[in-house]
Amino acid sequence: MLIHTAAEYDRYLRTQKLPTVWCPGCGNGIILKAFIRAVAALNLSQDEVVVVGGIGCSGRTPFFLDFNSVHTTHGRALAFATGIKLVRPELTVAVVMGDGDSVAIGGNHFIHACRRNIDLTAIIFNNMIYGQTGGQLAPTTLPGRRTTTSMWGNIEPPFDIVRLALGAGAGFVARGTVFDFEQLSEILGQALAFKGFAVVEVLTTCPTYFGRYNSNDDPYDMLHGLKDRTDPNEATMAEKLPVGIFRNEPRPEYTELYRQLVEKLGGGGQR
Ligand SMILES: Cc1ncc(C[n+]2csc(CCOP(=O)(O)OP(=O)(O)O)c2C)c(N)n1
Ligand code: SF4
């Protein structure tokens, strides 16, 4: 069901936890809303969905969602989610992580989850900075950008999360932005429905740290900055960052293969 009204969204929220802890103008709320819209469009019940969060501003997302939710440790959300999926494969498991959480401290978990093809949806809130801890450099910070730990401009090249996920073998790989809510919720819906490891990089905004350090802390301008940086047309890849779905290719899923192996071995997995 496509939802529109505040009351329809409230059904999926722990309204007693609102307002969120996020700063005014932060992009995280847009991702939260797009996620709810995607779940509702798929007609998934709240009991069928698990949302696993790491640590960071992004990691707070499960607090506000009235689903099965787990707040885990920095960089290890995918490991917790893998355990949940193995025990309860019938559940839809989404993992929300910051860019630091997923491809810095959790980078190894990330590439191996892509390789194994476990049926999880990894939603990466890429604000190009460590938000919660005060705006340190992340592996996604663009060259020249200022952060608490690169006050004279970043000299490191950034990871391209989409290319990283494609290279590591994820079956579904996409990028959206908080500028385009409709496209983002559509992508999230396809990712949640995908049987296998789905990666959605979401370019989002942190006016408080990234914006202030880089002379642009106006949330409206930052949103439009995302629009200017990205392009839905892959042909322009060299000039702008493309957004959309880059791969949607199902292949054998890990928990199913694991179950088949257990059955082959007589149910208990013992020889
Ligand atoms: C093992 C470990 N190392 C470091 C930290 C401190 N820490 C908490 S959140 C965070 C960075 C968060 O940045 P990111 O993952 O990009 O998420 P954001 O806050 O930007 O959403 C760090 C370094 C921690 N909690 N645990
Ligand atoms: S510090 Fe940045 S990422 Fe964290 S809530 Fe504030 S604006 Fe959002």
PDB file of C-alpha atoms and ligand atoms in Angstrom:
ATOM      1  CA  MET A   1       0.000   0.000   0.000  1.00  0.00           C
ATOM      2  CA  LEU A   2       1.327   3.448  -0.875  1.00  0.00           C
ATOM      3  CA  ILE A   3       1.193   5.637   2.213  1.00  0.00           C
ATOM      4  CA  HIS A   4       0.971   9.416   2.341  1.00  0.00           C
ATOM      5  CA  THR A   5      -0.506  10.765   5.563  1.00  0.00           C
ATOM      6  CA  ALA A   6       1.235  11.412   8.881  1.00  0.00           C
ATOM      7  CA  ALA A   7      -1.111   8.942  10.572  1.00  0.00           C
ATOM      8  CA  GLU A   8      -0.101   6.235   8.084  1.00  0.00           C
ATOM      9  CA  TYR A   9       3.598   6.843   8.825  1.00  0.00           C
ATOM     10  CA  ASP A  10       2.960   6.986  12.578  1.00  0.00           C
ATOM     11  CA  ARG A  11       1.789   3.381  12.461  1.00  0.00           C
ATOM     12  CA  TYR A  12       5.401   2.374  11.767  1.00  0.00           C
ATOM     13  CA  LEU A  13       7.023   4.715  14.294  1.00  0.00           C
ATOM     14  CA  ARG A  14       7.653   4.564  18.024  1.00  0.00           C
ATOM     15  CA  THR A  15       6.032   7.945  18.393  1.00  0.00           C
ATOM     16  CA  GLN A  16       6.856   8.038  22.109  1.00  0.00           C
ATOM     17  CA  LYS A  17      10.559   8.242  21.076  1.00  0.00           C
ATOM     18  CA  LEU A  18      10.032  11.331  18.926  1.00  0.00           C
ATOM     19  CA  PRO A  19      11.430  13.837  18.235  1.00  0.00           C
ATOM     20  CA  THR A  20      14.506  12.077  16.894  1.00  0.00           C
ATOM     21  CA  VAL A  21      17.961  12.925  18.208  1.00  0.00           C
ATOM     22  CA  TRP A  22      18.996  14.167  14.772  1.00  0.00           C
ATOM     23  CA  CYS A  23      19.954  17.790  14.200  1.00  0.00           C
ATOM     24  CA  PRO A  24      17.521  20.059  12.358  1.00  0.00           C
ATOM     25  CA  GLY A  25      18.175  19.698   8.616  1.00  0.00           C
ATOM     26  CA  CYS A  26      19.891  16.293   8.891  1.00  0.00           C
ATOM     27  CA  GLY A  27      19.109  13.997   5.956  1.00  0.00           C
ATOM     28  CA  ASN A  28      18.590  10.909   8.128  1.00  0.00           C
ATOM     29  CA  GLY A  29      14.881  11.554   8.654  1.00  0.00           C
ATOM     30  CA  ILE A  30      14.305  11.437   4.892  1.00  0.00           C
ATOM     31  CA  ILE A  31      15.869   7.963   4.744  1.00  0.00           C
ATOM     32  CA  LEU A  32      13.754   6.848   7.707  1.00  0.00           C
ATOM     33  CA  LYS A  33      10.626   8.016   5.915  1.00  0.00           C
ATOM     34  CA  ALA A  34      11.624   6.443   2.580  1.00  0.00           C
ATOM     35  CA  PHE A  35      12.267   3.152   4.362  1.00  0.00           C
ATOM     36  CA  ILE A  36       8.802   3.173   5.977  1.00  0.00           C
ATOM     37  CA  ARG A  37       7.223   3.955   2.637  1.00  0.00           C
ATOM     38  CA  ALA A  38       9.059   1.055   0.992  1.00  0.00           C
ATOM     39  CA  VAL A  39       8.022  -1.408   3.724  1.00  0.00           C
ATOM     40  CA  ALA A  40       4.398  -0.274   3.471  1.00  0.00           C
ATOM     41  CA  ALA A  41       4.421  -0.529  -0.333  1.00  0.00           C
ATOM     42  CA  LEU A  42       5.573  -4.153  -0.018  1.00  0.00           C
ATOM     43  CA  ASN A  43       2.750  -4.827   2.474  1.00  0.00           C
ATOM     44  CA  LEU A  44       5.227  -6.243   4.961  1.00  0.00           C
ATOM     45  CA  SER A  45       3.942  -6.466   8.509  1.00  0.00           C
ATOM     46  CA  GLN A  46       6.044  -4.867  11.250  1.00  0.00           C
ATOM     47  CA  ASP A  47       6.566  -8.279  12.835  1.00  0.00           C
ATOM     48  CA  GLU A  48       8.102  -9.641   9.631  1.00  0.00           C
ATOM     49  CA  VAL A  49      10.809  -6.971   9.514  1.00  0.00           C
ATOM     50  CA  VAL A  50      13.982  -6.607  11.574  1.00  0.00           C
ATOM     51  CA  VAL A  51      16.025  -3.417  11.520  1.00  0.00           C
ATOM     52  CA  VAL A  52      19.577  -3.752  12.753  1.00  0.00           C
ATOM     53  CA  GLY A  53      21.571  -0.591  13.406  1.00  0.00           C
ATOM     54  CA  GLY A  54      25.214   0.028  14.134  1.00  0.00           C
ATOM     55  CA  ILE A  55      26.602   2.975  16.086  1.00  0.00           C
ATOM     56  CA  GLY A  56      26.460   6.537  14.868  1.00  0.00           C
ATOM     57  CA  CYS A  57      23.752   9.071  14.116  1.00  0.00           C
ATOM     58  CA  SER A  58      22.537   6.646  11.431  1.00  0.00           C
ATOM     59  CA  GLY A  59      22.655   3.787  13.942  1.00  0.00           C
ATOM     60  CA  ARG A  60      19.880   5.489  15.907  1.00  0.00           C
ATOM     61  CA  THR A  61      17.360   4.778  13.146  1.00  0.00           C
ATOM     62  CA  PRO A  62      16.005   1.526  14.678  1.00  0.00           C
ATOM     63  CA  PHE A  63      15.123   3.435  17.889  1.00  0.00           C
ATOM     64  CA  PHE A  64      12.335   5.245  16.094  1.00  0.00           C
ATOM     65  CA  LEU A  65      10.992   2.387  13.968  1.00  0.00           C
ATOM     66  CA  ASP A  66       8.324   0.155  15.453  1.00  0.00           C
ATOM     67  CA  PHE A  67       9.735  -3.075  14.017  1.00  0.00           C
ATOM     68  CA  ASN A  68      11.857  -5.770  15.580  1.00  0.00           C
ATOM     69  CA  SER A  69      14.929  -3.648  16.161  1.00  0.00           C
ATOM     70  CA  VAL A  70      18.453  -4.163  17.379  1.00  0.00           C
ATOM     71  CA  HIS A  71      21.091  -1.588  18.272  1.00  0.00           C
ATOM     72  CA  THR A  72      24.479  -3.233  17.905  1.00  0.00           C
ATOM     73  CA  THR A  73      28.149  -2.216  17.916  1.00  0.00           C
ATOM     74  CA  HIS A  74      30.158  -0.011  15.585  1.00  0.00           C
ATOM     75  CA  GLY A  75      31.162  -1.904  12.441  1.00  0.00           C
ATOM     76  CA  ARG A  76      29.507  -5.163  13.476  1.00  0.00           C
ATOM     77  CA  ALA A  77      25.867  -4.676  12.511  1.00  0.00           C
ATOM     78  CA  LEU A  78      26.207  -7.038   9.536  1.00  0.00           C
ATOM     79  CA  ALA A  79      27.533  -9.795  11.780  1.00  0.00           C
ATOM     80  CA  PHE A  80      24.522  -9.480  14.128  1.00  0.00           C
ATOM     81  CA  ALA A  81      22.175  -9.380  11.130  1.00  0.00           C
ATOM     82  CA  THR A  82      23.776 -12.495   9.638  1.00  0.00           C
ATOM     83  CA  GLY A  83      23.049 -14.373  12.869  1.00  0.00           C
ATOM     84  CA  ILE A  84      19.435 -13.192  12.892  1.00  0.00           C
ATOM     85  CA  LYS A  85      18.942 -14.200   9.255  1.00  0.00           C
ATOM     86  CA  LEU A  86      20.442 -17.653   9.800  1.00  0.00           C
ATOM     87  CA  VAL A  87      18.120 -18.337  12.736  1.00  0.00           C
ATOM     88  CA  ARG A  88      14.975 -16.736  11.258  1.00  0.00           C
ATOM     89  CA  PRO A  89      15.410 -16.822   7.453  1.00  0.00           C
ATOM     90  CA  GLU A  90      11.734 -16.001   6.895  1.00  0.00           C
ATOM     91  CA  LEU A  91      12.233 -12.466   8.268  1.00  0.00           C
ATOM     92  CA  THR A  92      13.150  -9.460   6.142  1.00  0.00           C
ATOM     93  CA  VAL A  93      16.327  -8.069   7.685  1.00  0.00           C
ATOM     94  CA  ALA A  94      17.519  -4.528   6.968  1.00  0.00           C
ATOM     95  CA  VAL A  95      20.807  -3.170   8.280  1.00  0.00           C
ATOM     96  CA  VAL A  96      21.276   0.580   8.662  1.00  0.00           C
ATOM     97  CA  MET A  97      24.832   1.843   8.907  1.00  0.00           C
ATOM     98  CA  GLY A  98      26.828   4.993   8.450  1.00  0.00           C
ATOM     99  CA  ASP A  99      29.606   5.174   5.879  1.00  0.00           C
ATOM    100  CA  GLY A 100      32.155   4.935   8.705  1.00  0.00           C
ATOM    101  CA  ASP A 101      30.292   2.038  10.266  1.00  0.00           C
ATOM    102  CA  SER A 102      29.983   0.049   7.037  1.00  0.00           C
ATOM    103  CA  VAL A 103      33.134   0.665   5.022  1.00  0.00           C
ATOM    104  CA  ALA A 104      35.663   1.846   7.619  1.00  0.00           C
ATOM    105  CA  ILE A 105      35.493  -0.153  10.858  1.00  0.00           C
ATOM    106  CA  GLY A 106      33.028  -2.641   9.335  1.00  0.00           C
ATOM    107  CA  GLY A 107      34.683  -2.815   5.921  1.00  0.00           C
ATOM    108  CA  ASN A 108      35.714  -6.422   6.211  1.00  0.00           C
ATOM    109  CA  HIS A 109      32.235  -7.542   7.280  1.00  0.00           C
ATOM    110  CA  PHE A 110      30.856  -5.564   4.372  1.00  0.00           C
ATOM    111  CA  ILE A 111      32.929  -7.122   1.595  1.00  0.00           C
ATOM    112  CA  HIS A 112      32.375 -10.636   2.909  1.00  0.00           C
ATOM    113  CA  ALA A 113      28.618 -10.138   3.248  1.00  0.00           C
ATOM    114  CA  CYS A 114      28.635  -9.043  -0.434  1.00  0.00           C
ATOM    115  CA  ARG A 115      30.662 -12.114  -1.369  1.00  0.00           C
ATOM    116  CA  ARG A 116      28.498 -14.590   0.596  1.00  0.00           C
ATOM    117  CA  ASN A 117      25.222 -13.216  -0.692  1.00  0.00           C
ATOM    118  CA  ILE A 118      23.233 -13.382   2.538  1.00  0.00           C
ATOM    119  CA  ASP A 119      19.661 -12.148   2.165  1.00  0.00           C
ATOM    120  CA  LEU A 120      20.059  -8.805   3.937  1.00  0.00           C
ATOM    121  CA  THR A 121      19.442  -5.233   2.822  1.00  0.00           C
ATOM    122  CA  ALA A 122      22.339  -2.976   3.753  1.00  0.00           C
ATOM    123  CA  ILE A 123      21.333   0.697   3.768  1.00  0.00           C
ATOM    124  CA  ILE A 124      24.383   2.909   4.000  1.00  0.00           C
ATOM    125  CA  PHE A 125      23.830   6.492   5.133  1.00  0.00           C
ATOM    126  CA  ASN A 126      26.735   8.206   3.389  1.00  0.00           C
ATOM    127  CA  ASN A 127      27.171  11.709   4.819  1.00  0.00           C
ATOM    128  CA  MET A 128      30.920  11.639   3.977  1.00  0.00           C
ATOM    129  CA  ILE A 129      31.881  12.092   7.627  1.00  0.00           C
ATOM    130  CA  TYR A 130      31.772  10.533  11.103  1.00  0.00           C
ATOM    131  CA  GLY A 131      28.745  12.406  12.398  1.00  0.00           C
ATOM    132  CA  GLN A 132      28.107  11.205  15.912  1.00  0.00           C
ATOM    133  CA  THR A 133      31.666  11.534  17.163  1.00  0.00           C
ATOM    134  CA  GLY A 134      32.166  15.104  16.001  1.00  0.00           C
ATOM    135  CA  GLY A 135      32.935  15.115  12.293  1.00  0.00           C
ATOM    136  CA  GLN A 136      36.088  13.107  11.668  1.00  0.00           C
ATOM    137  CA  LEU A 137      37.388  12.034   8.245  1.00  0.00           C
ATOM    138  CA  ALA A 138      35.680   8.964   6.752  1.00  0.00           C
ATOM    139  CA  PRO A 139      36.883   6.771   3.865  1.00  0.00           C
ATOM    140  CA  THR A 140      34.111   8.383   1.803  1.00  0.00           C
ATOM    141  CA  THR A 141      35.197  12.001   2.390  1.00  0.00           C
ATOM    142  CA  LEU A 142      35.946  13.613  -0.963  1.00  0.00           C
ATOM    143  CA  PRO A 143      39.432  15.047  -1.617  1.00  0.00           C
ATOM    144  CA  GLY A 144      39.921  18.582  -0.377  1.00  0.00           C
ATOM    145  CA  ARG A 145      36.972  18.477   2.050  1.00  0.00           C
ATOM    146  CA  ARG A 146      37.488  19.685   5.593  1.00  0.00           C
ATOM    147  CA  THR A 147      36.693  17.577   8.644  1.00  0.00           C
ATOM    148  CA  THR A 148      37.800  17.682  12.314  1.00  0.00           C
ATOM    149  CA  THR A 149      40.772  15.516  11.360  1.00  0.00           C
ATOM    150  CA  SER A 150      41.507  17.100   7.974  1.00  0.00           C
ATOM    151  CA  MET A 151      41.247  20.797   8.734  1.00  0.00           C
ATOM    152  CA  TRP A 152      43.499  21.683   5.773  1.00  0.00           C
ATOM    153  CA  GLY A 153      41.611  19.491   3.313  1.00  0.00           C
ATOM    154  CA  ASN A 154      41.456  15.723   2.851  1.00  0.00           C
ATOM    155  CA  ILE A 155      44.396  14.268   0.922  1.00  0.00           C
ATOM    156  CA  GLU A 156      42.999  10.704   0.668  1.00  0.00           C
ATOM    157  CA  PRO A 157      41.023   9.310  -2.272  1.00  0.00           C
ATOM    158  CA  PRO A 158      37.535   8.108  -1.258  1.00  0.00           C
ATOM    159  CA  PHE A 159      35.876   4.725  -1.598  1.00  0.00           C
ATOM    160  CA  ASP A 160      33.117   4.480  -4.166  1.00  0.00           C
ATOM    161  CA  ILE A 161      30.690   2.273  -2.199  1.00  0.00           C
ATOM    162  CA  VAL A 162      28.782   1.199  -5.310  1.00  0.00           C
ATOM    163  CA  ARG A 163      31.932   0.027  -7.078  1.00  0.00           C
ATOM    164  CA  LEU A 164      33.144  -1.653  -3.903  1.00  0.00           C
ATOM    165  CA  ALA A 165      29.884  -3.615  -3.569  1.00  0.00           C
ATOM    166  CA  LEU A 166      29.872  -4.537  -7.266  1.00  0.00           C
ATOM    167  CA  GLY A 167      33.459  -5.750  -7.048  1.00  0.00           C
ATOM    168  CA  ALA A 168      32.790  -7.764  -3.892  1.00  0.00           C
ATOM    169  CA  GLY A 169      29.874  -9.562  -5.581  1.00  0.00           C
ATOM    170  CA  ALA A 170      26.665  -8.106  -4.120  1.00  0.00           C
ATOM    171  CA  GLY A 171      23.649  -9.202  -6.176  1.00  0.00           C
ATOM    172  CA  PHE A 172      21.766  -5.911  -5.857  1.00  0.00           C
ATOM    173  CA  VAL A 173      23.610  -2.613  -5.836  1.00  0.00           C
ATOM    174  CA  ALA A 174      22.064   0.839  -5.970  1.00  0.00           C
ATOM    175  CA  ARG A 175      22.596   4.449  -5.030  1.00  0.00           C
ATOM    176  CA  GLY A 176      19.987   7.017  -4.108  1.00  0.00           C
ATOM    177  CA  THR A 177      19.991  10.429  -2.492  1.00  0.00           C
ATOM    178  CA  VAL A 178      17.931  12.211   0.117  1.00  0.00           C
ATOM    179  CA  PHE A 179      17.237  14.808  -2.558  1.00  0.00           C
ATOM    180  CA  ASP A 180      15.034  12.365  -4.495  1.00  0.00           C
ATOM    181  CA  PHE A 181      12.653  10.807  -1.970  1.00  0.00           C
ATOM    182  CA  GLU A 182      10.464   9.045  -4.560  1.00  0.00           C
ATOM    183  CA  GLN A 183      13.404   7.356  -6.241  1.00  0.00           C
ATOM    184  CA  LEU A 184      14.948   6.442  -2.886  1.00  0.00           C
ATOM    185  CA  SER A 185      11.818   4.722  -1.572  1.00  0.00           C
ATOM    186  CA  GLU A 186      11.417   2.867  -4.891  1.00  0.00           C
ATOM    187  CA  ILE A 187      15.043   1.652  -4.730  1.00  0.00           C
ATOM    188  CA  LEU A 188      14.650   0.614  -1.081  1.00  0.00           C
ATOM    189  CA  GLY A 189      11.535  -1.374  -1.978  1.00  0.00           C
ATOM    190  CA  GLN A 190      13.372  -3.254  -4.724  1.00  0.00           C
ATOM    191  CA  ALA A 191      16.305  -3.890  -2.391  1.00  0.00           C
ATOM    192  CA  LEU A 192      14.056  -5.257   0.369  1.00  0.00           C
ATOM    193  CA  ALA A 193      12.304  -7.542  -2.120  1.00  0.00           C
ATOM    194  CA  PHE A 194      15.615  -8.821  -3.532  1.00  0.00           C
ATOM    195  CA  LYS A 195      16.539 -12.363  -2.487  1.00  0.00           C
ATOM    196  CA  GLY A 196      20.215 -11.951  -1.624  1.00  0.00           C
ATOM    197  CA  PHE A 197      22.581  -9.272  -0.374  1.00  0.00           C
ATOM    198  CA  ALA A 198      21.328  -5.856  -1.421  1.00  0.00           C
ATOM    199  CA  VAL A 199      23.366  -2.695  -0.983  1.00  0.00           C
ATOM    200  CA  VAL A 200      21.807   0.747  -1.153  1.00  0.00           C
ATOM    201  CA  GLU A 201      24.166   3.663  -0.730  1.00  0.00           C
ATOM    202  CA  VAL A 202      22.196   6.755   0.227  1.00  0.00           C
ATOM    203  CA  LEU A 203      23.930  10.084  -0.205  1.00  0.00           C
ATOM    204  CA  THR A 204      22.753  12.157   2.720  1.00  0.00           C
ATOM    205  CA  THR A 205      23.537  15.448   4.428  1.00  0.00           C
ATOM    206  CA  CYS A 206      25.185  16.375   7.715  1.00  0.00           C
ATOM    207  CA  PRO A 207      24.814  20.154   7.994  1.00  0.00           C
ATOM    208  CA  THR A 208      26.176  20.201  11.542  1.00  0.00           C
ATOM    209  CA  TYR A 209      29.661  18.892  10.824  1.00  0.00           C
ATOM    210  CA  PHE A 210      30.233  18.355   7.119  1.00  0.00           C
ATOM    211  CA  GLY A 211      28.281  21.451   6.186  1.00  0.00           C
ATOM    212  CA  ARG A 212      29.835  23.782   8.743  1.00  0.00           C
ATOM    213  CA  TYR A 213      33.411  22.668   7.977  1.00  0.00           C
ATOM    214  CA  ASN A 214      32.829  23.088   4.274  1.00  0.00           C
ATOM    215  CA  SER A 215      31.149  26.490   4.308  1.00  0.00           C
ATOM    216  CA  ASN A 216      27.710  25.188   3.463  1.00  0.00           C
ATOM    217  CA  ASP A 217      25.520  24.403   6.447  1.00  0.00           C
ATOM    218  CA  ASP A 218      22.221  25.355   4.843  1.00  0.00           C
ATOM    219  CA  PRO A 219      20.188  22.115   4.650  1.00  0.00           C
ATOM    220  CA  TYR A 220      18.307  23.296   1.558  1.00  0.00           C
ATOM    221  CA  ASP A 221      21.527  24.171  -0.288  1.00  0.00           C
ATOM    222  CA  MET A 222      23.073  20.868   0.787  1.00  0.00           C
ATOM    223  CA  LEU A 223      20.129  18.936  -0.654  1.00  0.00           C
ATOM    224  CA  HIS A 224      20.482  20.817  -3.916  1.00  0.00           C
ATOM    225  CA  GLY A 225      24.224  20.148  -3.810  1.00  0.00           C
ATOM    226  CA  LEU A 226      23.386  16.434  -3.914  1.00  0.00           C
ATOM    227  CA  LYS A 227      21.180  17.019  -6.912  1.00  0.00           C
ATOM    228  CA  ASP A 228      24.009  18.826  -8.709  1.00  0.00           C
ATOM    229  CA  ARG A 229      26.582  16.131  -7.861  1.00  0.00           C
ATOM    230  CA  THR A 230      24.522  13.214  -9.139  1.00  0.00           C
ATOM    231  CA  ASP A 231      22.917  12.106 -12.345  1.00  0.00           C
ATOM    232  CA  PRO A 232      20.366   9.369 -13.038  1.00  0.00           C
ATOM    233  CA  ASN A 233      22.023   8.755 -16.409  1.00  0.00           C
ATOM    234  CA  GLU A 234      24.869   6.255 -16.217  1.00  0.00           C
ATOM    235  CA  ALA A 235      26.432   7.611 -19.396  1.00  0.00           C
ATOM    236  CA  THR A 236      27.611  10.667 -17.495  1.00  0.00           C
ATOM    237  CA  MET A 237      29.540   8.524 -15.008  1.00  0.00           C
ATOM    238  CA  ALA A 238      32.809  10.330 -15.576  1.00  0.00           C
ATOM    239  CA  GLU A 239      31.387  13.758 -14.822  1.00  0.00           C
ATOM    240  CA  LYS A 240      28.844  13.133 -12.086  1.00  0.00           C
ATOM    241  CA  LEU A 241      28.052  10.385  -9.636  1.00  0.00           C
ATOM    242  CA  PRO A 242      25.362   8.168 -11.146  1.00  0.00           C
ATOM    243  CA  VAL A 243      22.313   7.200  -9.101  1.00  0.00           C
ATOM    244  CA  GLY A 244      19.921   4.321  -9.683  1.00  0.00           C
ATOM    245  CA  ILE A 245      20.205   0.533  -9.732  1.00  0.00           C
ATOM    246  CA  PHE A 246      23.501  -0.800 -11.053  1.00  0.00           C
ATOM    247  CA  ARG A 247      22.971  -4.522 -10.556  1.00  0.00           C
ATOM    248  CA  ASN A 248      19.901  -6.668  -9.891  1.00  0.00           C
ATOM    249  CA  GLU A 249      21.045 -10.242 -10.473  1.00  0.00           C
ATOM    250  CA  PRO A 250      19.837 -12.951  -8.095  1.00  0.00           C
ATOM    251  CA  ARG A 251      22.245 -15.813  -7.426  1.00  0.00           C
ATOM    252  CA  PRO A 252      22.200 -18.666  -4.852  1.00  0.00           C
ATOM    253  CA  GLU A 253      21.574 -17.241  -1.406  1.00  0.00           C
ATOM    254  CA  TYR A 254      23.752 -18.203   1.548  1.00  0.00           C
ATOM    255  CA  THR A 255      21.181 -19.203   4.184  1.00  0.00           C
ATOM    256  CA  GLU A 256      19.363 -21.404   1.643  1.00  0.00           C
ATOM    257  CA  LEU A 257      22.589 -23.106   0.618  1.00  0.00           C
ATOM    258  CA  TYR A 258      23.408 -23.587   4.289  1.00  0.00           C
ATOM    259  CA  ARG A 259      20.028 -25.182   5.004  1.00  0.00           C
ATOM    260  CA  GLN A 260      20.360 -27.476   1.981  1.00  0.00           C
ATOM    261  CA  LEU A 261      23.738 -28.593   3.290  1.00  0.00           C
ATOM    262  CA  VAL A 262      22.330 -29.263   6.761  1.00  0.00           C
ATOM    263  CA  GLU A 263      19.500 -31.344   5.248  1.00  0.00           C
ATOM    264  CA  LYS A 264      21.950 -33.281   3.084  1.00  0.00           C
ATOM    265  CA  LEU A 265      23.946 -34.103   6.185  1.00  0.00           C
ATOM    266  CA  GLY A 266      20.890 -35.508   7.940  1.00  0.00           C
ATOM    267  CA  GLY A 267      19.386 -32.463   9.612  1.00  0.00           C
ATOM    268  CA  GLY A 268      21.830 -31.965  12.475  1.00  0.00           C
ATOM    269  CA  GLY A 269      24.867 -31.268  10.361  1.00  0.00           C
ATOM    270  CA  GLN A 270      26.758 -34.232  11.928  1.00  0.00           C
ATOM    271  CA  ARG A 271      28.534 -36.935   9.964  1.00  0.00           C
TER     272      ARG A 271
HETATM  273  C1  LIG B   1      34.638  -0.095  18.139  1.00  0.00           C
HETATM  274  C2  LIG B   1      34.258   1.356  18.177  1.00  0.00           C
HETATM  275  N1  LIG B   1      35.114   2.268  17.685  1.00  0.00           N
HETATM  276  C3  LIG B   1      34.785   3.563  17.676  1.00  0.00           C
HETATM  277  C4  LIG B   1      33.589   3.958  18.212  1.00  0.00           C
HETATM  278  C5  LIG B   1      33.259   5.422  18.259  1.00  0.00           C
HETATM  279  N2  LIG B   1      32.312   5.805  17.245  1.00  0.00           N
HETATM  280  C6  LIG B   1      30.990   5.840  17.505  1.00  0.00           C
HETATM  281  S1  LIG B   1      30.085   6.399  16.218  1.00  0.00           S
HETATM  282  C7  LIG B   1      31.507   6.614  15.302  1.00  0.00           C
HETATM  283  C8  LIG B   1      31.470   7.187  13.890  1.00  0.00           C
HETATM  284  C9  LIG B   1      30.154   7.237  13.288  1.00  0.00           C
HETATM  285  O1  LIG B   1      30.277   7.601  11.933  1.00  0.00           O
HETATM  286  P1  LIG B   1      29.429   6.882  10.824  1.00  0.00           P
HETATM  287  O2  LIG B   1      29.519   5.413  10.985  1.00  0.00           O
HETATM  288  O3  LIG B   1      29.805   7.419   9.497  1.00  0.00           O
HETATM  289  O4  LIG B   1      27.931   7.262  11.200  1.00  0.00           O
HETATM  290  P2  LIG B   1      27.205   8.683  11.351  1.00  0.00           P
HETATM  291  O5  LIG B   1      27.311   9.087  12.796  1.00  0.00           O
HETATM  292  O6  LIG B   1      27.883   9.645  10.433  1.00  0.00           O
HETATM  293  O7  LIG B   1      25.803   8.382  10.944  1.00  0.00           O
HETATM  294  C10 LIG B   1      32.628   6.229  15.994  1.00  0.00           C
HETATM  295  C11 LIG B   1      34.012   6.303  15.481  1.00  0.00           C
HETATM  296  C12 LIG B   1      32.721   2.983  18.725  1.00  0.00           C
HETATM  297  N3  LIG B   1      31.508   3.288  19.198  1.00  0.00           N
HETATM  298  N4  LIG B   1      33.088   1.690  18.692  1.00  0.00           N
HETATM  299  S1  SF4 B   2      25.712  15.320  13.465  1.00  0.00           S
HETATM  300 FE1  SF4 B   2      25.266  15.318  11.272  1.00  0.00          FE
HETATM  301  S2  SF4 B   2      24.627  13.203  10.790  1.00  0.00           S
HETATM  302 FE2  SF4 B   2      24.502  13.481  13.023  1.00  0.00          FE
HETATM  303  S3  SF4 B   2      22.374  14.072  13.422  1.00  0.00           S
HETATM  304 FE3  SF4 B   2      23.564  15.963  13.234  1.00  0.00          FE
HETATM  305  S4  SF4 B   2      23.388  16.543  11.063  1.00  0.00           S
HETATM  306 FE4  SF4 B   2      22.777  14.386  11.232  1.00  0.00          FE
END
